[in-house]
Coordinates of C-alpha atoms in Angstrom, one line a residue:
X68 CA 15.3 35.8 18.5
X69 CA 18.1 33.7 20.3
X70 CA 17.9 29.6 19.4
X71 CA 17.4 27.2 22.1
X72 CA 19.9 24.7 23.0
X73 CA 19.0 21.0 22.4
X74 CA 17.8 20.2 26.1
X75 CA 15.6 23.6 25.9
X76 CA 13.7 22.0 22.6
X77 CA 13.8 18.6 23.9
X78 CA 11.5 19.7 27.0
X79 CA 9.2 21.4 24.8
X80 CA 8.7 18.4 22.8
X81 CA 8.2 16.3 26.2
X82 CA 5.7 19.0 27.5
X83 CA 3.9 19.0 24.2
X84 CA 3.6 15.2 23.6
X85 CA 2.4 15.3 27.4
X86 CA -1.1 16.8 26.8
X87 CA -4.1 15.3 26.4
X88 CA -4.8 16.2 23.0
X89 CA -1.2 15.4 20.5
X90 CA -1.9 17.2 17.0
X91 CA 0.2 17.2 14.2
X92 CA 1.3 18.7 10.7
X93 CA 2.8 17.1 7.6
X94 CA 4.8 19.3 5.6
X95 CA 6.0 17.3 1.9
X96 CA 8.4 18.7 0.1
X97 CA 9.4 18.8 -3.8
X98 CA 8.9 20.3 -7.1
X99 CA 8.0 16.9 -8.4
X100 CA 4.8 16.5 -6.3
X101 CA 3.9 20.2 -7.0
X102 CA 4.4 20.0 -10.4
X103 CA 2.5 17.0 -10.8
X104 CA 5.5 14.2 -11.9
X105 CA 5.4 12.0 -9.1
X106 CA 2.3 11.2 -6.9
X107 CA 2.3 11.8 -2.9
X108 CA 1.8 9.0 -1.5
X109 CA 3.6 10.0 1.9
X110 CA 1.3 11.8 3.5
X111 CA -1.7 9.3 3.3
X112 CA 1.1 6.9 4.9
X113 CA 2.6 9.4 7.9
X114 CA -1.3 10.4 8.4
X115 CA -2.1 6.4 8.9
X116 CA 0.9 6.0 11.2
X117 CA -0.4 8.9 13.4
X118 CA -3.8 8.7 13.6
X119 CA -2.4 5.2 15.0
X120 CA -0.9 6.9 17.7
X121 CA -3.5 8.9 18.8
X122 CA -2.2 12.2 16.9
X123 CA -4.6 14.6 15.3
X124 CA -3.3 15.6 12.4
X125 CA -4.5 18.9 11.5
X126 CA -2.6 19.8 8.0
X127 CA -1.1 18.4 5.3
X128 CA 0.9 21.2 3.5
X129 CA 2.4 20.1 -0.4
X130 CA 5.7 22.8 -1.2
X131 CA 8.4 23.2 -3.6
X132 CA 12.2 22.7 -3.1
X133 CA 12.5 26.5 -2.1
X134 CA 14.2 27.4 1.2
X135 CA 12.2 30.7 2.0
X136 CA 8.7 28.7 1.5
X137 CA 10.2 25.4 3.7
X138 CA 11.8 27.4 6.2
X139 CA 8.6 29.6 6.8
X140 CA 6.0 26.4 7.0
X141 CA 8.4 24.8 9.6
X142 CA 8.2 27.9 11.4
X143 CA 4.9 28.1 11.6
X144 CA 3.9 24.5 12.4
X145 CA 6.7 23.8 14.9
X146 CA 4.9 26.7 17.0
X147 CA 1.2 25.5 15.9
X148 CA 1.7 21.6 16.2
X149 CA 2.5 18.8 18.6
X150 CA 4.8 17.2 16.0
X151 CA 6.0 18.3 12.4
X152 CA 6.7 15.4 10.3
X153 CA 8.6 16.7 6.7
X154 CA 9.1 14.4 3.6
X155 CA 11.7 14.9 1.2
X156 CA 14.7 17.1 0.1
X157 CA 17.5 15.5 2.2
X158 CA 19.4 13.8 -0.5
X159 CA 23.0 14.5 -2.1
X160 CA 22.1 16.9 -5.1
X161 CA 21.5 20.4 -5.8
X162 CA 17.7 20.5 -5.0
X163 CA 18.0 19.1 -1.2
X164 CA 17.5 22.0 0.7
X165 CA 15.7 21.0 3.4
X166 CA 17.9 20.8 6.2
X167 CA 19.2 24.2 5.6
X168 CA 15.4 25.4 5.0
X169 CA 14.5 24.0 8.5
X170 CA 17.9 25.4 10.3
X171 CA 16.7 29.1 8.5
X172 CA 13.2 28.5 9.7
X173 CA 13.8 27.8 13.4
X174 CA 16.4 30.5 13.5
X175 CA 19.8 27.6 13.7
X176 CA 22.9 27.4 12.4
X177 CA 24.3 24.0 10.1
X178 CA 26.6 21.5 11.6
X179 CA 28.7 18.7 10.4
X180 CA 27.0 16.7 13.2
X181 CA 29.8 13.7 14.3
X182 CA 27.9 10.8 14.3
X183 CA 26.5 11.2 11.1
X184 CA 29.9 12.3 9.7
X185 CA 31.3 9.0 10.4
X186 CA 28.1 7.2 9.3
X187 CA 28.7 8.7 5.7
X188 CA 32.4 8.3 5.4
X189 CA 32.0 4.5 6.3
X190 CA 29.3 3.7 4.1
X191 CA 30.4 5.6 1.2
X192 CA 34.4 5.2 1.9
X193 CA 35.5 9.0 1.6
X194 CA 37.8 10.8 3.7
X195 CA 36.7 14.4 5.1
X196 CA 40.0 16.3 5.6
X197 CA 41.0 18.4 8.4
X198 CA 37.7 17.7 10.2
X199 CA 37.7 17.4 14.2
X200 CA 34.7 15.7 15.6
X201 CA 35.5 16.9 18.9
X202 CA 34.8 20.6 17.8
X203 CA 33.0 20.5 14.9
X204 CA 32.6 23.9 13.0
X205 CA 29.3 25.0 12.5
X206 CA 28.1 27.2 9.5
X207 CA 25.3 29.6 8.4
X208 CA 22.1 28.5 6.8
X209 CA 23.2 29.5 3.5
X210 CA 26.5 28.4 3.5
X211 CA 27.2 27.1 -0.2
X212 CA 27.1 23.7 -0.5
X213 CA 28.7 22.6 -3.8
X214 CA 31.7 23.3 -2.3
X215 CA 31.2 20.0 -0.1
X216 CA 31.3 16.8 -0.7
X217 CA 28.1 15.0 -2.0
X218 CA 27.3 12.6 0.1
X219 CA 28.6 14.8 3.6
X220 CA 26.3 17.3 2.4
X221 CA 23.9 14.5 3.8
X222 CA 25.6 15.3 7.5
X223 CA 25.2 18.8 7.4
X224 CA 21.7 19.1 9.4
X225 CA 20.6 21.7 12.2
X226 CA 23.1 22.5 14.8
X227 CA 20.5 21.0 17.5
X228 CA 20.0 17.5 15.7
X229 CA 19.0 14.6 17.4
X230 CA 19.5 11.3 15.6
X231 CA 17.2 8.2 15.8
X232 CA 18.7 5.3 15.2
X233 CA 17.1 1.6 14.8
X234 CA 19.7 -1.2 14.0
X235 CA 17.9 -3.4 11.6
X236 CA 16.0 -1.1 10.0
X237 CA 18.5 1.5 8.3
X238 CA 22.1 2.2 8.2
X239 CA 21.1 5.9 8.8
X240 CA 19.3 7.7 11.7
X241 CA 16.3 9.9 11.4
X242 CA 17.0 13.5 12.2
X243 CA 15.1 15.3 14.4
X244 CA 15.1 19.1 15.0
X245 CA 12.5 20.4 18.3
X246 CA 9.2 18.9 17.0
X247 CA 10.3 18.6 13.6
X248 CA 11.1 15.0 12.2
X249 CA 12.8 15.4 9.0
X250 CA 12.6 12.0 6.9
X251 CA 13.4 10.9 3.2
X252 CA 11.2 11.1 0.3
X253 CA 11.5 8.0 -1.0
X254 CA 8.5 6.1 0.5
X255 CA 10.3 2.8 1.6
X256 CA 12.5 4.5 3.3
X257 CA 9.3 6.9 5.2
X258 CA 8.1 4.0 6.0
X259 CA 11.4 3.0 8.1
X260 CA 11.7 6.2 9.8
X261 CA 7.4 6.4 10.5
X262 CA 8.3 3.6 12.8
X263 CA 10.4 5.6 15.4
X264 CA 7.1 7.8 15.6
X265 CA 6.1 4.3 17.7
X266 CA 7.8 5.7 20.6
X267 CA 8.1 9.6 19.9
X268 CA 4.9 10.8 18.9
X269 CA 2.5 8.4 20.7
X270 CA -0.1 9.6 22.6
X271 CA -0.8 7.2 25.5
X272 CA -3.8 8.9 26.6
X273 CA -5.7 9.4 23.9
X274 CA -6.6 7.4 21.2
X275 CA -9.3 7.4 18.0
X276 CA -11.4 4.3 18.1
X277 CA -13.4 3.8 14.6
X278 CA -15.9 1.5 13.4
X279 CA -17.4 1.4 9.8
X280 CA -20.3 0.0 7.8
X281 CA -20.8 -0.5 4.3
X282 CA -23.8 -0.5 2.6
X283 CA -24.8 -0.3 -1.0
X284 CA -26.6 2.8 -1.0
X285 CA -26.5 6.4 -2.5
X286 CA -25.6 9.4 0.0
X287 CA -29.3 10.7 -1.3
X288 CA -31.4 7.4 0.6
X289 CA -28.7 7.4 3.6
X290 CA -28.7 11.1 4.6
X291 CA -32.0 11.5 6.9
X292 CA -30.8 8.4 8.7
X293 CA -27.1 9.9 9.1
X294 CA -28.6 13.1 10.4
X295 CA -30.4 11.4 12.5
X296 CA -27.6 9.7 14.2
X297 CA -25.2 12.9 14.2
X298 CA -28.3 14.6 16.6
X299 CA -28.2 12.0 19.0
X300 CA -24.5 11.2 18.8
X301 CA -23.1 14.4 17.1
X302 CA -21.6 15.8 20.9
X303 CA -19.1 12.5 21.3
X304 CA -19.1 10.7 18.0
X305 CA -18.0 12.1 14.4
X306 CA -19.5 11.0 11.3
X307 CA -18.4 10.6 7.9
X308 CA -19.8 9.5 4.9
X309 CA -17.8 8.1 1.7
X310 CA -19.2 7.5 -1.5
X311 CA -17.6 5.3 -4.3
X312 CA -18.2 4.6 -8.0
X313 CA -18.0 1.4 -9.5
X314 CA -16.4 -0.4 -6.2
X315 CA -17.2 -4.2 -6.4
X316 CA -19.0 -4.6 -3.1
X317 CA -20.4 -1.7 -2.0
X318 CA -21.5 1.6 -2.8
X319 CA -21.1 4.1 0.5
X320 CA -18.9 3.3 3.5
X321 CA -20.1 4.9 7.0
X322 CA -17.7 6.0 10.0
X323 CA -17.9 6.6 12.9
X324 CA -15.4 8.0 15.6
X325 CA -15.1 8.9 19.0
X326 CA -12.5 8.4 22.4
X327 CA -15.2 6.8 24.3
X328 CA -16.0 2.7 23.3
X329 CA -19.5 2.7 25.0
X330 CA -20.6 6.2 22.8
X331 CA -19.5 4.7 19.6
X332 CA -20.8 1.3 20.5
X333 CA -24.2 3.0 21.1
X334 CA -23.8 5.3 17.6
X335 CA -22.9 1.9 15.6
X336 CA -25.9 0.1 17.1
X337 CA -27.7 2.9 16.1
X338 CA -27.1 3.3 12.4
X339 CA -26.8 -1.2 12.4
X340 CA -30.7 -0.7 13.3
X341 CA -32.1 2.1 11.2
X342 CA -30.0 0.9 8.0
X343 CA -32.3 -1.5 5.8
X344 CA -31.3 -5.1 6.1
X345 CA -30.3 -5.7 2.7
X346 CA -28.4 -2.7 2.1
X347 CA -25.5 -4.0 4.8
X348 CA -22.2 -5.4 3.4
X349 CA -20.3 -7.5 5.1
X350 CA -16.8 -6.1 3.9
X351 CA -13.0 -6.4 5.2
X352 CA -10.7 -3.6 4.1
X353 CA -8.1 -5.1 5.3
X354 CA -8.3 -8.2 3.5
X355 CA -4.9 -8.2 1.7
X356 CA -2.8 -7.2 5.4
X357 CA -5.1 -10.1 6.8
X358 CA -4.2 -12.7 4.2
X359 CA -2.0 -15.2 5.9
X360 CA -4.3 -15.2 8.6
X361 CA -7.6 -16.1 6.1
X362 CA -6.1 -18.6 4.3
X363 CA -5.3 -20.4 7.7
X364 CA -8.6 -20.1 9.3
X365 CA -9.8 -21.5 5.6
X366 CA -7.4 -24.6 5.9
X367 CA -8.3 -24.6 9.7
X368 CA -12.1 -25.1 8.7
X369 CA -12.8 -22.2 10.8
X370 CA -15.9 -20.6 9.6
X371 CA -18.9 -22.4 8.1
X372 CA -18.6 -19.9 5.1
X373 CA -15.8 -21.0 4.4
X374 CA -16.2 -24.9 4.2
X375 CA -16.7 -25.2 0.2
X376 CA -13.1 -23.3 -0.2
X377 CA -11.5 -25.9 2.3
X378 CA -10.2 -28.3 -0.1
X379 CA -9.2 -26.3 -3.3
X380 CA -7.6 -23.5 -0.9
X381 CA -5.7 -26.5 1.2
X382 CA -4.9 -28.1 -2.0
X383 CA -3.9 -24.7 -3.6
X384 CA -1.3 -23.5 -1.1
X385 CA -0.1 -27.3 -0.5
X386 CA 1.4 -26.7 -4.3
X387 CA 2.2 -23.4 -3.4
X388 CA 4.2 -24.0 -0.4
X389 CA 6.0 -27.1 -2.1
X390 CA 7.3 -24.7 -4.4
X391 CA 8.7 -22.1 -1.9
X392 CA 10.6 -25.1 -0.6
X393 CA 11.9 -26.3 -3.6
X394 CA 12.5 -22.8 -5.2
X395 CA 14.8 -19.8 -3.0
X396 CA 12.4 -16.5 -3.3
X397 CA 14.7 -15.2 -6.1
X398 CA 14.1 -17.8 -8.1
X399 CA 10.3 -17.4 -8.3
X400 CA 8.0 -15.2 -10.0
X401 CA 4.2 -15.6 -10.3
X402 CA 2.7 -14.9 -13.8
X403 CA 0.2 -12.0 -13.5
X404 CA -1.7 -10.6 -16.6
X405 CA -5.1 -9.3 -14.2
X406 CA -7.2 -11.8 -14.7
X407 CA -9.8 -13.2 -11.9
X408 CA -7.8 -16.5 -12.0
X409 CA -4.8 -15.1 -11.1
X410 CA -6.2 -12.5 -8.7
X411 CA -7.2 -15.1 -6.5
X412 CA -3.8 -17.2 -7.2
X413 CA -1.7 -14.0 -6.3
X414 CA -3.7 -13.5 -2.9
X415 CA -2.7 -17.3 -2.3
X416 CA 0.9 -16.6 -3.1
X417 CA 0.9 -13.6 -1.0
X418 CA -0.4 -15.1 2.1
X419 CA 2.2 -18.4 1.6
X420 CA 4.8 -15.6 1.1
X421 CA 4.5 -13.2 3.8
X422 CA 3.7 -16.2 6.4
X423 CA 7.1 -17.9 5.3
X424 CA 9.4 -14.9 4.9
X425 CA 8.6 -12.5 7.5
X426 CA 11.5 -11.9 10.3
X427 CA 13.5 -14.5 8.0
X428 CA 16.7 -13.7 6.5
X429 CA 14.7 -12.9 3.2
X430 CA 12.5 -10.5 5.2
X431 CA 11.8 -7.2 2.8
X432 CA 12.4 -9.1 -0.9
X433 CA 9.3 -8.2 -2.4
X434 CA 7.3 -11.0 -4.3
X435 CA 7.8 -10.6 -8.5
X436 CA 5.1 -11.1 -10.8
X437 CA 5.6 -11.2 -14.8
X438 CA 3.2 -9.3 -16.9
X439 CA 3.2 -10.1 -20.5
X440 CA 1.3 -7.5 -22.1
X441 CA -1.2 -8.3 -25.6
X442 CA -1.7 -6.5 -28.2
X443 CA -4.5 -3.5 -27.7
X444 CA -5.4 -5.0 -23.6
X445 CA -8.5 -3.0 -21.9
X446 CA -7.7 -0.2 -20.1
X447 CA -9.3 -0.8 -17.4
X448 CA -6.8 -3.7 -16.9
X449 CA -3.6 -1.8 -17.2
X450 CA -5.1 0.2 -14.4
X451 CA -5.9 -2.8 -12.4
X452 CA -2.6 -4.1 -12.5
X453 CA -1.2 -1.3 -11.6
X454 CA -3.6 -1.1 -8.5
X455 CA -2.5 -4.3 -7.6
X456 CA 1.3 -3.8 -7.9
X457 CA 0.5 -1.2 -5.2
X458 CA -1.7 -3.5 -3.1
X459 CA 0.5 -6.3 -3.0
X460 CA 3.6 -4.4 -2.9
X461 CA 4.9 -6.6 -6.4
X462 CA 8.3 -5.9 -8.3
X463 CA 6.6 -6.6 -11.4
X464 CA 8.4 -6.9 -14.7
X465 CA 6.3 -6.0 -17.8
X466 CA 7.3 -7.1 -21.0
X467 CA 5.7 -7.2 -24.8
X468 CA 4.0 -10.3 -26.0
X469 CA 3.1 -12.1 -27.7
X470 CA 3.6 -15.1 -24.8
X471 CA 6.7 -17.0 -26.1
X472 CA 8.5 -14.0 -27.0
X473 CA 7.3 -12.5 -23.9
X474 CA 8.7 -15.1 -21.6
X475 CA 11.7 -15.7 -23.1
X476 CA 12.6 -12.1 -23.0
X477 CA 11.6 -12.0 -19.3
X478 CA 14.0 -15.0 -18.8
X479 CA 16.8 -13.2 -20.6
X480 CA 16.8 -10.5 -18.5
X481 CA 16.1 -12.6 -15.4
X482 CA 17.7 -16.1 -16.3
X483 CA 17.9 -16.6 -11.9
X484 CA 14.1 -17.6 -12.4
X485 CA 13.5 -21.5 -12.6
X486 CA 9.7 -21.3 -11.7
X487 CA 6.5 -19.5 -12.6
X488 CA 3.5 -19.9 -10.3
X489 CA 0.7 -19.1 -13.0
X490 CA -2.8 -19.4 -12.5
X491 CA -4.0 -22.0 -14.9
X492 CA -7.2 -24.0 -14.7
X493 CA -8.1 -27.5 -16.6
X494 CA -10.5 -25.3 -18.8
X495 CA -8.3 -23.4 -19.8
X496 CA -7.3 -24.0 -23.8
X497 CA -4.7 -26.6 -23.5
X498 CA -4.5 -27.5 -20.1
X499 CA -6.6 -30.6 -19.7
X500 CA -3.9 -33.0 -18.4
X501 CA -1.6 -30.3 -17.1
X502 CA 0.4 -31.2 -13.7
X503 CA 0.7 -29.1 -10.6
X504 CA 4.8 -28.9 -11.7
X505 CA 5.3 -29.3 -15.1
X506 CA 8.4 -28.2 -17.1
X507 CA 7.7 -25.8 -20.4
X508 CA 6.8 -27.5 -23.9
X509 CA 9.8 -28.0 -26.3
X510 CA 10.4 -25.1 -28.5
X511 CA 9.3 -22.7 -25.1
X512 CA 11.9 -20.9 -22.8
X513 CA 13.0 -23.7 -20.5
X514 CA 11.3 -23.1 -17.0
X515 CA 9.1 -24.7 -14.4
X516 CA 5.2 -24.2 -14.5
X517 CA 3.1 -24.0 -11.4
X518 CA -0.3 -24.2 -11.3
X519 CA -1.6 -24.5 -8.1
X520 CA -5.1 -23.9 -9.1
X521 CA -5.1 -26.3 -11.6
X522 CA -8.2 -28.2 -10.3
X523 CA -10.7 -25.1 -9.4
X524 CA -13.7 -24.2 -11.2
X525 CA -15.2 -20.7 -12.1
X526 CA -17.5 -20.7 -9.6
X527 CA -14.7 -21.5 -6.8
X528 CA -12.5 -19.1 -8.1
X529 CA -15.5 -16.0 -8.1
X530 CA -16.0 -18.0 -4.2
X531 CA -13.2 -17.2 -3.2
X532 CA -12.3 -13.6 -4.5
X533 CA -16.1 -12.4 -3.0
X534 CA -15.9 -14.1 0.5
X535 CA -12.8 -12.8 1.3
X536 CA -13.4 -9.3 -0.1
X537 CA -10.7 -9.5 -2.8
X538 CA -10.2 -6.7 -5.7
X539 CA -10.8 -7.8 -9.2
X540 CA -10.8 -6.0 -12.3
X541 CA -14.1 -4.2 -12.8
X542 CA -14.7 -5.4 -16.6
X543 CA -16.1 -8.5 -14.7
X544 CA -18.6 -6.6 -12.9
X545 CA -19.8 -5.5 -16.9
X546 CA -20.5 -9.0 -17.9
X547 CA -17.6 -10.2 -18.8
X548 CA -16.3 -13.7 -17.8
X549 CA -12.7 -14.4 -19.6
X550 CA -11.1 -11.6 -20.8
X551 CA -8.4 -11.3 -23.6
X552 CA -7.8 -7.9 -25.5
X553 CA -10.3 -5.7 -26.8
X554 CA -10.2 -7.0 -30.1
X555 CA -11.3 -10.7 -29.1
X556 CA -13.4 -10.5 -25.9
X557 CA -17.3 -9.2 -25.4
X558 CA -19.4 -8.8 -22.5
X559 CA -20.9 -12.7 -22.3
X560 CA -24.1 -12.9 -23.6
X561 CA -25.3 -15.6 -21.3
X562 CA -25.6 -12.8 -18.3
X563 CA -27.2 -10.2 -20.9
X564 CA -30.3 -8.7 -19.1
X565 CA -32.8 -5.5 -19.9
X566 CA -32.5 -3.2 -17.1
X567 CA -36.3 -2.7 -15.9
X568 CA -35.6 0.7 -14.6
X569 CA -34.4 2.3 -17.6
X570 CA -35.3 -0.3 -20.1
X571 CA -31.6 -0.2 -21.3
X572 CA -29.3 -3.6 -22.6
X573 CA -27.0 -4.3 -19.7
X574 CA -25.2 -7.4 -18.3
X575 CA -24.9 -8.6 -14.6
X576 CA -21.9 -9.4 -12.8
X577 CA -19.4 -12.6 -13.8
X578 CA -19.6 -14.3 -10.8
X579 CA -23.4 -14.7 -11.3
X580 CA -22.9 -16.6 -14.5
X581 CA -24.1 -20.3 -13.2
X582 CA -22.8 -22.2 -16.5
X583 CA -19.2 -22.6 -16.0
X584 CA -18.9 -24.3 -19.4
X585 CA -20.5 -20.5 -20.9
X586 CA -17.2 -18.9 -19.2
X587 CA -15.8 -18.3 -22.4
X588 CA -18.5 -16.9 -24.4
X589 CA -17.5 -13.8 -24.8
X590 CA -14.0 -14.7 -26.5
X591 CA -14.2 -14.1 -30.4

């Protein structure tokens, strides 16, 4: 089999991205996701990104760094799919092999292609000798590499490359090959490349509209309702059903999907009306993308659900803003141990954050947080902060406490910080007359204290993380209402209940405890 010139693949692409129906494959590459040493999150991100676009994506294959196994799954999904997206392997060392794999699978040979030559020898200032960009030579597959210089290595792609470039976004182009776009492992710099799928893998004519609901009830009571709906809706509307376990607002989450508005309109209607009452959450997944935009409507007064959060949200981000302006983003970090109060504080900072950097000159520094980890801390709220390093996107610095040492070591090893945003409340041991900005207490690491939530109570703070659909660490959701380590903190008594079904001890959720001044009961 003869390979096509780049105009011939080109055209295939256009024909293919042309139909009505776009479908594609992910193909992610590496012996550390195989083996278990790093987690994929690059497919759930490139599948997001084209479902967007209107693409079906119809596989998601995980492979090791070996050529014969890359070069045959290209093969066959460059011939079976609309677009083949790959993720990883295109580095410097030994192990990236994917450029070659693809040129083996769609039957190419390897060029030092010119533009990306000169890319690499300005950024990393090395000189390739004897090399003519006007006739570059072109080498087999397997050509050994070690001979070649690291970082050209990087250059040498599939004779029929095409290269992507966006000028803001990366110094170097994406590289695609026919259908193939080949793209970096490391996930923030996916992310970059997913963006010239915008233009090359949309489908204009054919896109997935969704609706969900939320409900807290079991698959077991929902099931003769959902067959229900898939018999009258089943032809033109798909149906999914997701259960959770121990989510904090609700239990299943319905979906629905179809090309046609009116259909799923009709299907959504449906299941609105069948579904008891009471079993319907009002629930925002996006609530963390959305958060600039919340916290404004809140300010605005926009929303009567919203009008006891007016005040201590205006008042909040009023302190938080004042220290943006006083304080240049590198020289701020928000104290973060996974607590409710500085769950909700965080969100604040977020919102304040992304509203005043976004397209600025500071666009892309991600927001730190300081964790100062106790002796023996909960499980259950390692994971959460981890979770929420994720959700936010955090550079977060984790250090050993106890507190003084903690912060001082933190300092030490990022003296640029002058403030700490923390999320401190007048209840709080010690903190009666605290100020919003208040310098550290002699014998303390020398550095600003912010506490823009200085003046909310427990029942504001539970307000605000449940309206607006925030995550918070589920130990609350087991009765417990201020939580330390797991040597001096207890479920709090005061919400201690006897289940009537099973008869068993249990304890409702911390934001139904009424008696702020009980919020430290369970503290020993």
């Amino acid at each position: 089999m003869t390979s096509k010139t780049a105009d011939e693949l080109s055209a295939i692409a256009i024909r293919r991205s042309m139909s009505s129906k776009c479908t594609a494959g992910i193909i992610i590459i590496g012996d550390e996701i195989t083996k278990g040493k790093v987690a994929d999150t690059n497919s759930h991100y490139v599948a997001q990104k084209l479902y967007s676009l209107g693409v079906d994506v119809r596989k998601i294959s995980v492979i090791p760094d070996e050529v014969d196994v890359i070069a045959e799954e290209v093969a066959l999904f460059s011939k079976k799919f609309t677009h083949v997206v790959t993720a990883g392997g295109i580095g410097p060392t030994h192990d990236d092999i994917t450029y070659q794999a693809i040129a083996h699978g769609l039957q190419e040979r390897l060029i030092l292609l010119p533009d990306l030559v000169a890319l690499i020898k300005s950024h990393f200032k090395i000189t390739v000798p004897d090399y003519d960009p006007l006739n570059p030579s072109t080498f087999p597959w397997d050509v050994e590499t070690t001979s070649f210089d690291p970082a050209l290595k990087m250059a040498l792609v599939p004779a029929s490359s095409r290269l992507h470039h966006a000028n803001g976004v990366s110094v170097f182009p994406m590289v695609q090959v026919n259908n193939v776009y080949i793209m970096p492992g490391i996930p923030q710099y996916l992310k970059r490349c997913c963006r010239h799928l915008e233009i090359l893998a949309r489908n204009p004519d054919y896109a997935f509209l969704t609706n969900e609901i939320y409900v807290q009830t079991d698959e077991v009571r929902l099931a003769p309702i959902l067959n229900a709906a898939v018999k009258q809706f089943g032809a033109h509307v798909s149906f999914g059903s997701y259960p959770v376990i121990g989510h904090s607002y609700y239990r299943t989450k319905l979906t629905m999907e179809s090309t046609n508005q009116a259909r799923l309109d009709a299907a959504y209607q449906y299941l609105s009306s069948e579904l008891p009452a009471d079993s319907i959450v009002s629930y925002d997944p996006m609530a963390i993308e959305r958060a600039a935009e919340a916290i404004q409507d809140i300010i605005g007064g926009k929303g009567a659900h919203h009008h006891e959060l007016q005040v201590p949200v205006s008042n909040a981000y009023q302190t938080i803003e004042e220290c943006l302006s006083r304080y240049q983003p590198s020289e701020v970090c928000v104290s973060f141990n996974g607590g409710k109060d500085c769950s909700a504080l965080l969100h604040l900072i977020h919102a304040a954050w992304t509203k005043r950097n976004k397209g600025s000159t500071t666009d892309g520094l991600r927001l730190r947080a300081l964790y100062i980890r106790g002796q023996d801390p909960f499980p259950e709220m390692e994971q959460f902060i981890e979770d929420t390093r994720q959700r936010y996107d955090l550079e977060l610095w984790t250090v050993p406490g106890p507190v003084r040492s903690g912060l001082k070591m933190a300092l030490n090893e990022h003296p640029e910080i002058k403030a700490i945003l923390m999320g401190t409340r007048r209840s709080d041991p010690h903190s009666a007359n605290l100020q919003a900005f208040q310098m550290t207490d002699d014998g303390w690491p020398s550095v600003m204290r912010v506490s823009p939530i200085l003046d909310w109570s427990y029942q504001q703070v539970w307000l605000f993380l449940r309206q607006l659909n925030l995550p918070y660490c589920n130990l609350y959701d087991k009765g417990y209402t201020s939580v330390g380590n797991r040597g001096n903190t207890q479920p709090n008594a005061a919400l201690r209940m006897i289940d009537p079904a099973t008869g068993l001890e249990t304890y409702r959720p911390a934001y139904l405890l009424h008696d702020c001044m009980a919020e430290r009961q369970g503290r020993l």
